[in-house]
CSV table of C-alpha atoms and ligand atoms in Angstrom, one decimal:
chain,number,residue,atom,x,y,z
A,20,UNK,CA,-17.2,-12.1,14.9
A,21,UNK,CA,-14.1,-11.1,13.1
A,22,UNK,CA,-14.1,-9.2,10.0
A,23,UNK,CA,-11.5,-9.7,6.9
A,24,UNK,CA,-8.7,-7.4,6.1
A,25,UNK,CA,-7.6,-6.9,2.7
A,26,UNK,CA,-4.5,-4.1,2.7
A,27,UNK,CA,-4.1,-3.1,-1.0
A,28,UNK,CA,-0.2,-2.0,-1.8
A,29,UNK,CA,1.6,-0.8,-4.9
A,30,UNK,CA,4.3,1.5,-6.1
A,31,UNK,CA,3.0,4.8,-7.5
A,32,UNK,CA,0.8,4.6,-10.9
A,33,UNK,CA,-0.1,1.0,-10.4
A,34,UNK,CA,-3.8,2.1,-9.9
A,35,UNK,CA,-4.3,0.3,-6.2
A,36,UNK,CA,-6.3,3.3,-5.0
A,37,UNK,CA,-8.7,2.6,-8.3
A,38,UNK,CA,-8.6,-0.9,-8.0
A,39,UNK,CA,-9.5,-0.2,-3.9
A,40,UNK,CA,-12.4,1.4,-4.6
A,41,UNK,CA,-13.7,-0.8,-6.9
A,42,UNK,CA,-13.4,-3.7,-4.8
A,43,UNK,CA,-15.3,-2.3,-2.1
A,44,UNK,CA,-18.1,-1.2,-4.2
A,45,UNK,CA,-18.3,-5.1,-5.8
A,46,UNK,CA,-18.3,-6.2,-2.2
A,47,UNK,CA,-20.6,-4.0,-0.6
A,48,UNK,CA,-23.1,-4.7,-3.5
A,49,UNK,CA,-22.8,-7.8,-2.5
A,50,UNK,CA,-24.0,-7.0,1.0
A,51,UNK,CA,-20.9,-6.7,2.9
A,52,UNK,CA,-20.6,-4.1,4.9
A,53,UNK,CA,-17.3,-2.5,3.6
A,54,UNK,CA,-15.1,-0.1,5.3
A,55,UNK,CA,-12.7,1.8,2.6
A,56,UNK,CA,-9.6,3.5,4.1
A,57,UNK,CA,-6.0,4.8,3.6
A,58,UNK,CA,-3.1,5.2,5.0
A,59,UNK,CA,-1.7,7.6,6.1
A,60,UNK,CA,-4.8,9.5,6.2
A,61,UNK,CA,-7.2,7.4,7.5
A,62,UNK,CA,-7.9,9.6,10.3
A,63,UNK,CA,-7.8,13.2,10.8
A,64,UNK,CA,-4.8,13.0,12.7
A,65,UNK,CA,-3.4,10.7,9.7
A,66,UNK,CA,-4.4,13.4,7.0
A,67,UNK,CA,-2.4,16.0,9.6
A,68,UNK,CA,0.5,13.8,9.5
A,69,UNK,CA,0.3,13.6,5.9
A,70,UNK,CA,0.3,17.5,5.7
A,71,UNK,CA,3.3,17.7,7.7
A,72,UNK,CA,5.3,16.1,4.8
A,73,UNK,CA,4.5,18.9,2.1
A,74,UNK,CA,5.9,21.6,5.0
A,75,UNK,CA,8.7,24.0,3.7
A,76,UNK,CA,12.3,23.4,5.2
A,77,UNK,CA,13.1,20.0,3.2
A,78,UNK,CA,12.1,16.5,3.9
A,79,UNK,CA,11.3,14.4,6.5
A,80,UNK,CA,14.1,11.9,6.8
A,81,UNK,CA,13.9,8.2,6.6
A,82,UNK,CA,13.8,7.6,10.4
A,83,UNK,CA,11.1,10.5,10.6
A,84,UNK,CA,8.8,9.2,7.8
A,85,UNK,CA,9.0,5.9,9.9
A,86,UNK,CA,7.9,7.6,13.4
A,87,UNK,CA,5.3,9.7,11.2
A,88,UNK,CA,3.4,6.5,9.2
A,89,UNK,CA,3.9,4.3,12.3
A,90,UNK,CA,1.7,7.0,14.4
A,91,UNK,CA,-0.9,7.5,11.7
A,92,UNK,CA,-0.8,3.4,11.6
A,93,UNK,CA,-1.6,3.3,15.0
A,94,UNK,CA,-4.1,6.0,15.2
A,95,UNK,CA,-6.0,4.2,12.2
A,96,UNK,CA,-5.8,1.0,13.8
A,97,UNK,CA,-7.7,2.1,16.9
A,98,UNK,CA,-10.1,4.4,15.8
A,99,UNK,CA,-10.9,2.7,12.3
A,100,UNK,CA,-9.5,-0.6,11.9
A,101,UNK,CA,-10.1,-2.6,14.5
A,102,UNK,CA,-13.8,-1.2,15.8
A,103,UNK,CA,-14.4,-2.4,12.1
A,104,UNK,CA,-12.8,-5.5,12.5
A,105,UNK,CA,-15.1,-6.0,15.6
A,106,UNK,CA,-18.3,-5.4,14.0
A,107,UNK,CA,-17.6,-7.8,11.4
A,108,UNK,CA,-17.0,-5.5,8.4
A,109,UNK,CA,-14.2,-6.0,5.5
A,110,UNK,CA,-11.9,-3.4,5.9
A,111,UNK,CA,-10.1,-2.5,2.8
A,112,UNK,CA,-7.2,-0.2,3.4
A,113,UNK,CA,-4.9,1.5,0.5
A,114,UNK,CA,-1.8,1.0,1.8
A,115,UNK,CA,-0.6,-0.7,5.4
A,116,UNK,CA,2.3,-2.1,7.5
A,117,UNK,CA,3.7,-3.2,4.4
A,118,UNK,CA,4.7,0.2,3.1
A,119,UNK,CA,6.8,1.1,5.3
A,120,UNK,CA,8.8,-2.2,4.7
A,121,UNK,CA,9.0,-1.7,1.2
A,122,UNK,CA,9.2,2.4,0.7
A,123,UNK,CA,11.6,2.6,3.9
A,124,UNK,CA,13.1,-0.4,4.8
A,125,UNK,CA,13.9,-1.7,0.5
A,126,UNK,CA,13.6,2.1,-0.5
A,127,UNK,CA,15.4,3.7,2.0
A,128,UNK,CA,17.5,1.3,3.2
A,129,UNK,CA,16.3,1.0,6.8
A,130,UNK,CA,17.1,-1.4,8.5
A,131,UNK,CA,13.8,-4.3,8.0
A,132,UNK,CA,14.0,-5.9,11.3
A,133,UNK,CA,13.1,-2.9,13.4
A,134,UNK,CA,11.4,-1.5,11.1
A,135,UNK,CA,8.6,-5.0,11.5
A,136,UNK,CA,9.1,-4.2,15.6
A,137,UNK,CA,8.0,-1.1,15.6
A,138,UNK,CA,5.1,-1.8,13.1
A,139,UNK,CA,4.4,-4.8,15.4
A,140,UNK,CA,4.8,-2.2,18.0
A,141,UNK,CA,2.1,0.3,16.5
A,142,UNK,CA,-0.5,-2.0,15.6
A,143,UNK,CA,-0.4,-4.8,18.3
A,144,UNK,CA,0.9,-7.1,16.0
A,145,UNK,CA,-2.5,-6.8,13.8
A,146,UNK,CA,-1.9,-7.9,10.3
A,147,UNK,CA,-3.8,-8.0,7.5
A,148,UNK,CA,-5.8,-11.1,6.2
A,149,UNK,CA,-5.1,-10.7,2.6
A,150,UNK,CA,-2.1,-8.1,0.9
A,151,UNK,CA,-2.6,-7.5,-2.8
A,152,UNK,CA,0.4,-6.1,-4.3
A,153,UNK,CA,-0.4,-4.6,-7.3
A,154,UNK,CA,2.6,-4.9,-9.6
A,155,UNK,CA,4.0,-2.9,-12.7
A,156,UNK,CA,7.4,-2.1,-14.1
A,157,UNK,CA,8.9,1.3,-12.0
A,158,UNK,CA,9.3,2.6,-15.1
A,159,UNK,CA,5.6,2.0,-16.2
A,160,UNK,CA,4.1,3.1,-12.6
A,161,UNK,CA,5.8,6.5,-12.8
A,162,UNK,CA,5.0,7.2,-16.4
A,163,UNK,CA,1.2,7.0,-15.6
A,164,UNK,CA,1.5,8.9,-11.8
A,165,UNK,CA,3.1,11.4,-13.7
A,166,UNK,CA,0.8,11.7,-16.8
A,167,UNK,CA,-2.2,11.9,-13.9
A,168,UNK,CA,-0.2,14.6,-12.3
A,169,UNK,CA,0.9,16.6,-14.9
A,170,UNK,CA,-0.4,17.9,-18.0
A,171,UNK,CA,3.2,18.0,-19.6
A,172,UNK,CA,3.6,15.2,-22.0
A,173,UNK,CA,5.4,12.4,-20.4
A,174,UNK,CA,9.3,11.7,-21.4
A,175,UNK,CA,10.4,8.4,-19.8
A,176,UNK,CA,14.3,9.5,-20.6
A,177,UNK,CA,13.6,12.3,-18.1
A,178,UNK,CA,13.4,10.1,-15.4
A,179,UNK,CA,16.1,10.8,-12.3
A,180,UNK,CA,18.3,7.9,-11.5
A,181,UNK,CA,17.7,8.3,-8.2
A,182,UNK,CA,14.0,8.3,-8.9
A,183,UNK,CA,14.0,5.1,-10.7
A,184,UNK,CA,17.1,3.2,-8.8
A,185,UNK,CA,14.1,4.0,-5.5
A,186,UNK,CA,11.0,3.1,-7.3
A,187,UNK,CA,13.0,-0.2,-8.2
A,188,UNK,CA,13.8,-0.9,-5.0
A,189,UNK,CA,10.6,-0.7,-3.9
A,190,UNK,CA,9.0,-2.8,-6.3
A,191,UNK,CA,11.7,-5.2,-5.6
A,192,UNK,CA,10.9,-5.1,-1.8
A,193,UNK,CA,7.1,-5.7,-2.0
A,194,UNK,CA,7.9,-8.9,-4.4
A,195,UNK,CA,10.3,-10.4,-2.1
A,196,UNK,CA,8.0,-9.7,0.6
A,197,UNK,CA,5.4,-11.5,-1.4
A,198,UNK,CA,7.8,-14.8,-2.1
A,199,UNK,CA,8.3,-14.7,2.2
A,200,UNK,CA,5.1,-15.6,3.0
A,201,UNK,CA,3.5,-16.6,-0.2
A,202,UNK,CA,-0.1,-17.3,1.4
A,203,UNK,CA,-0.9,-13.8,2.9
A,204,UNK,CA,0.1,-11.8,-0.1
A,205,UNK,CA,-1.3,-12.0,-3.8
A,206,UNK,CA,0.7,-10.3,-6.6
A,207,UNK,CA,-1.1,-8.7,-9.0
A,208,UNK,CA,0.0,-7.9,-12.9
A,209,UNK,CA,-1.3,-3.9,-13.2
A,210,UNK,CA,-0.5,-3.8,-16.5
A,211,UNK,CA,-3.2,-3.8,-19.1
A,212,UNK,CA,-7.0,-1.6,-18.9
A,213,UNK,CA,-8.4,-0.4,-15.4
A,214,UNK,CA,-11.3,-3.6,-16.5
A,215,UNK,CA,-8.7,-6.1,-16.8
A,216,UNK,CA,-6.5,-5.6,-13.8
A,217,UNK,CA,-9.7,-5.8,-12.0
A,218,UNK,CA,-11.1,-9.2,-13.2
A,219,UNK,CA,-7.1,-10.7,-12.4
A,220,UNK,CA,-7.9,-9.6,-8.9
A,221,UNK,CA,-11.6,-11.2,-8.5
A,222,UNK,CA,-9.7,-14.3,-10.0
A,223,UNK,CA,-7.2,-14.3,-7.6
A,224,UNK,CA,-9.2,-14.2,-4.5
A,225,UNK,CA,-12.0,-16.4,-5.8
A,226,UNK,CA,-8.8,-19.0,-5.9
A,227,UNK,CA,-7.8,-18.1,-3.0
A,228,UNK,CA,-11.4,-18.7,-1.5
A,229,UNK,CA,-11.5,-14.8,-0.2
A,230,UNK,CA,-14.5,-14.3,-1.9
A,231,UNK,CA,-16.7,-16.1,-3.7
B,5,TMP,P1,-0.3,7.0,-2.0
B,5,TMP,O1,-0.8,5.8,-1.3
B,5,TMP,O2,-1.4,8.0,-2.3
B,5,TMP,O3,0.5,6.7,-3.2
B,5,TMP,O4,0.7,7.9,-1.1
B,5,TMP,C1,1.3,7.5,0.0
B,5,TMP,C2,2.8,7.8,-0.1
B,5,TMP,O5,3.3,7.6,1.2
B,5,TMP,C3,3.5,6.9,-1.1
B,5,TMP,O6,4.6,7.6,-1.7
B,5,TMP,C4,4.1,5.9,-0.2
B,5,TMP,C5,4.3,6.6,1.1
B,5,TMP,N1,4.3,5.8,2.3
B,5,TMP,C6,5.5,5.4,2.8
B,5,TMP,O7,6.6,5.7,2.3
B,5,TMP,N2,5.4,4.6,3.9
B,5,TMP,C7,4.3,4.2,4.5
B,5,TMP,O8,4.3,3.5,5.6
B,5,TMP,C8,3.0,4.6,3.9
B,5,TMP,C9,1.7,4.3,4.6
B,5,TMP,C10,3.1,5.4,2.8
């Protein structure tokens, strides 16, 4: 028996890695047996790979972010995601292929075809079931990540351009990715309290007879 995917996406602050969470405890309390992960550190060797991007001597570029996330994506796949899969579980993974489409191919500007071969490439072509996107105004997403991060009062006019012109991008890449192939992803509005945005997502996938 096969299990069901659900990969969970969203630009920073939109609250996916609460929302995550509390979708696999609703499921599992409903006897599911529920396998919560992330990417890129879903593995040891993903949490190593994650490390290697706070390393001194400036950052990773694009092309190297890419080769980085597609080897903790495949590393996930095979020692988490798919022995999962097999025993019938519901994985539920913060972030997947999709990521890198929209942070490198939208954000950075790669270029989107090879950037789906390789990803085919790194997981054998597995894709997720179900992608919730969980949607919010760039502007929006990094006044709250940065409220969370910092304890410095939050002023939206300090933004960089660059900062937001990226975020944008982003956010614009996961919804055109959404309008492509309009059964496999669900957008979700992430505005509003923590309780709402979660009741709009067990609407969604009750309509979309994910659960029930
Ligand atoms: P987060 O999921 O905790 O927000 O952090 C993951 C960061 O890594 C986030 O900035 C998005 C980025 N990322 C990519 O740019 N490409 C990818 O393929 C993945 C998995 C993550």
């Amino acid at each position: 028996m096969r299990g069901l995917f659900i990969s969970v996406e969203g630009v920073e602050g939109s609250g996916k890695s609460t929302h995550c969470r509390r979708l696999g405890q609703w499921l599992g309390a409903r006897g599911l047996e529920v396998v919560l992960t992330s990417e890129p550190d879903g593995t040891p060797l993903g949490s190593a790979i994650r490390g290697l991007f706070e390393k001194d001597g400036g950052p990773p570029t694009p092309l190297t972010q890419t080769f980085l996330f597609m080897a903790a994506r495949q590393q996930h796949i095979a020692q988490v995601i798919r022995p999962a899969l097999g025993r019938g579980a519901v994985v539920v993974s913060d972030r997947y292929a999709d990521a890198t489409l929209a942070y490198q191919g939208f954000g950075r500007l790669l270029d989107l075809d090879r950037l789906r071969w390789l990803n085919d490439w790194a997981t054998d072509s597995l894709r997720s079931d179900v992608t919730l996107i969980f949607d919010l105004p760039e502007e929006l997403g990094l006044t709250r990540a940065r409220s969370r991060n910092s304890a410095a009062p939050v002023d939206e006019g300090r933004f960089e351009l660059e900062d937001l012109r990226f975020f944008r991008r982003v956010r614009e890449g996961y919804l055109s990715l959404a309008a492509s192939e309009p059964d496999r992803y669900v957008v979700i509005d992430a505005s509003g309290t923590p309780e709402e945005v979660f009741e709009r997502t067990l609407d969604v996938l009750r309509k979309r007879g994910v659960i029930s």
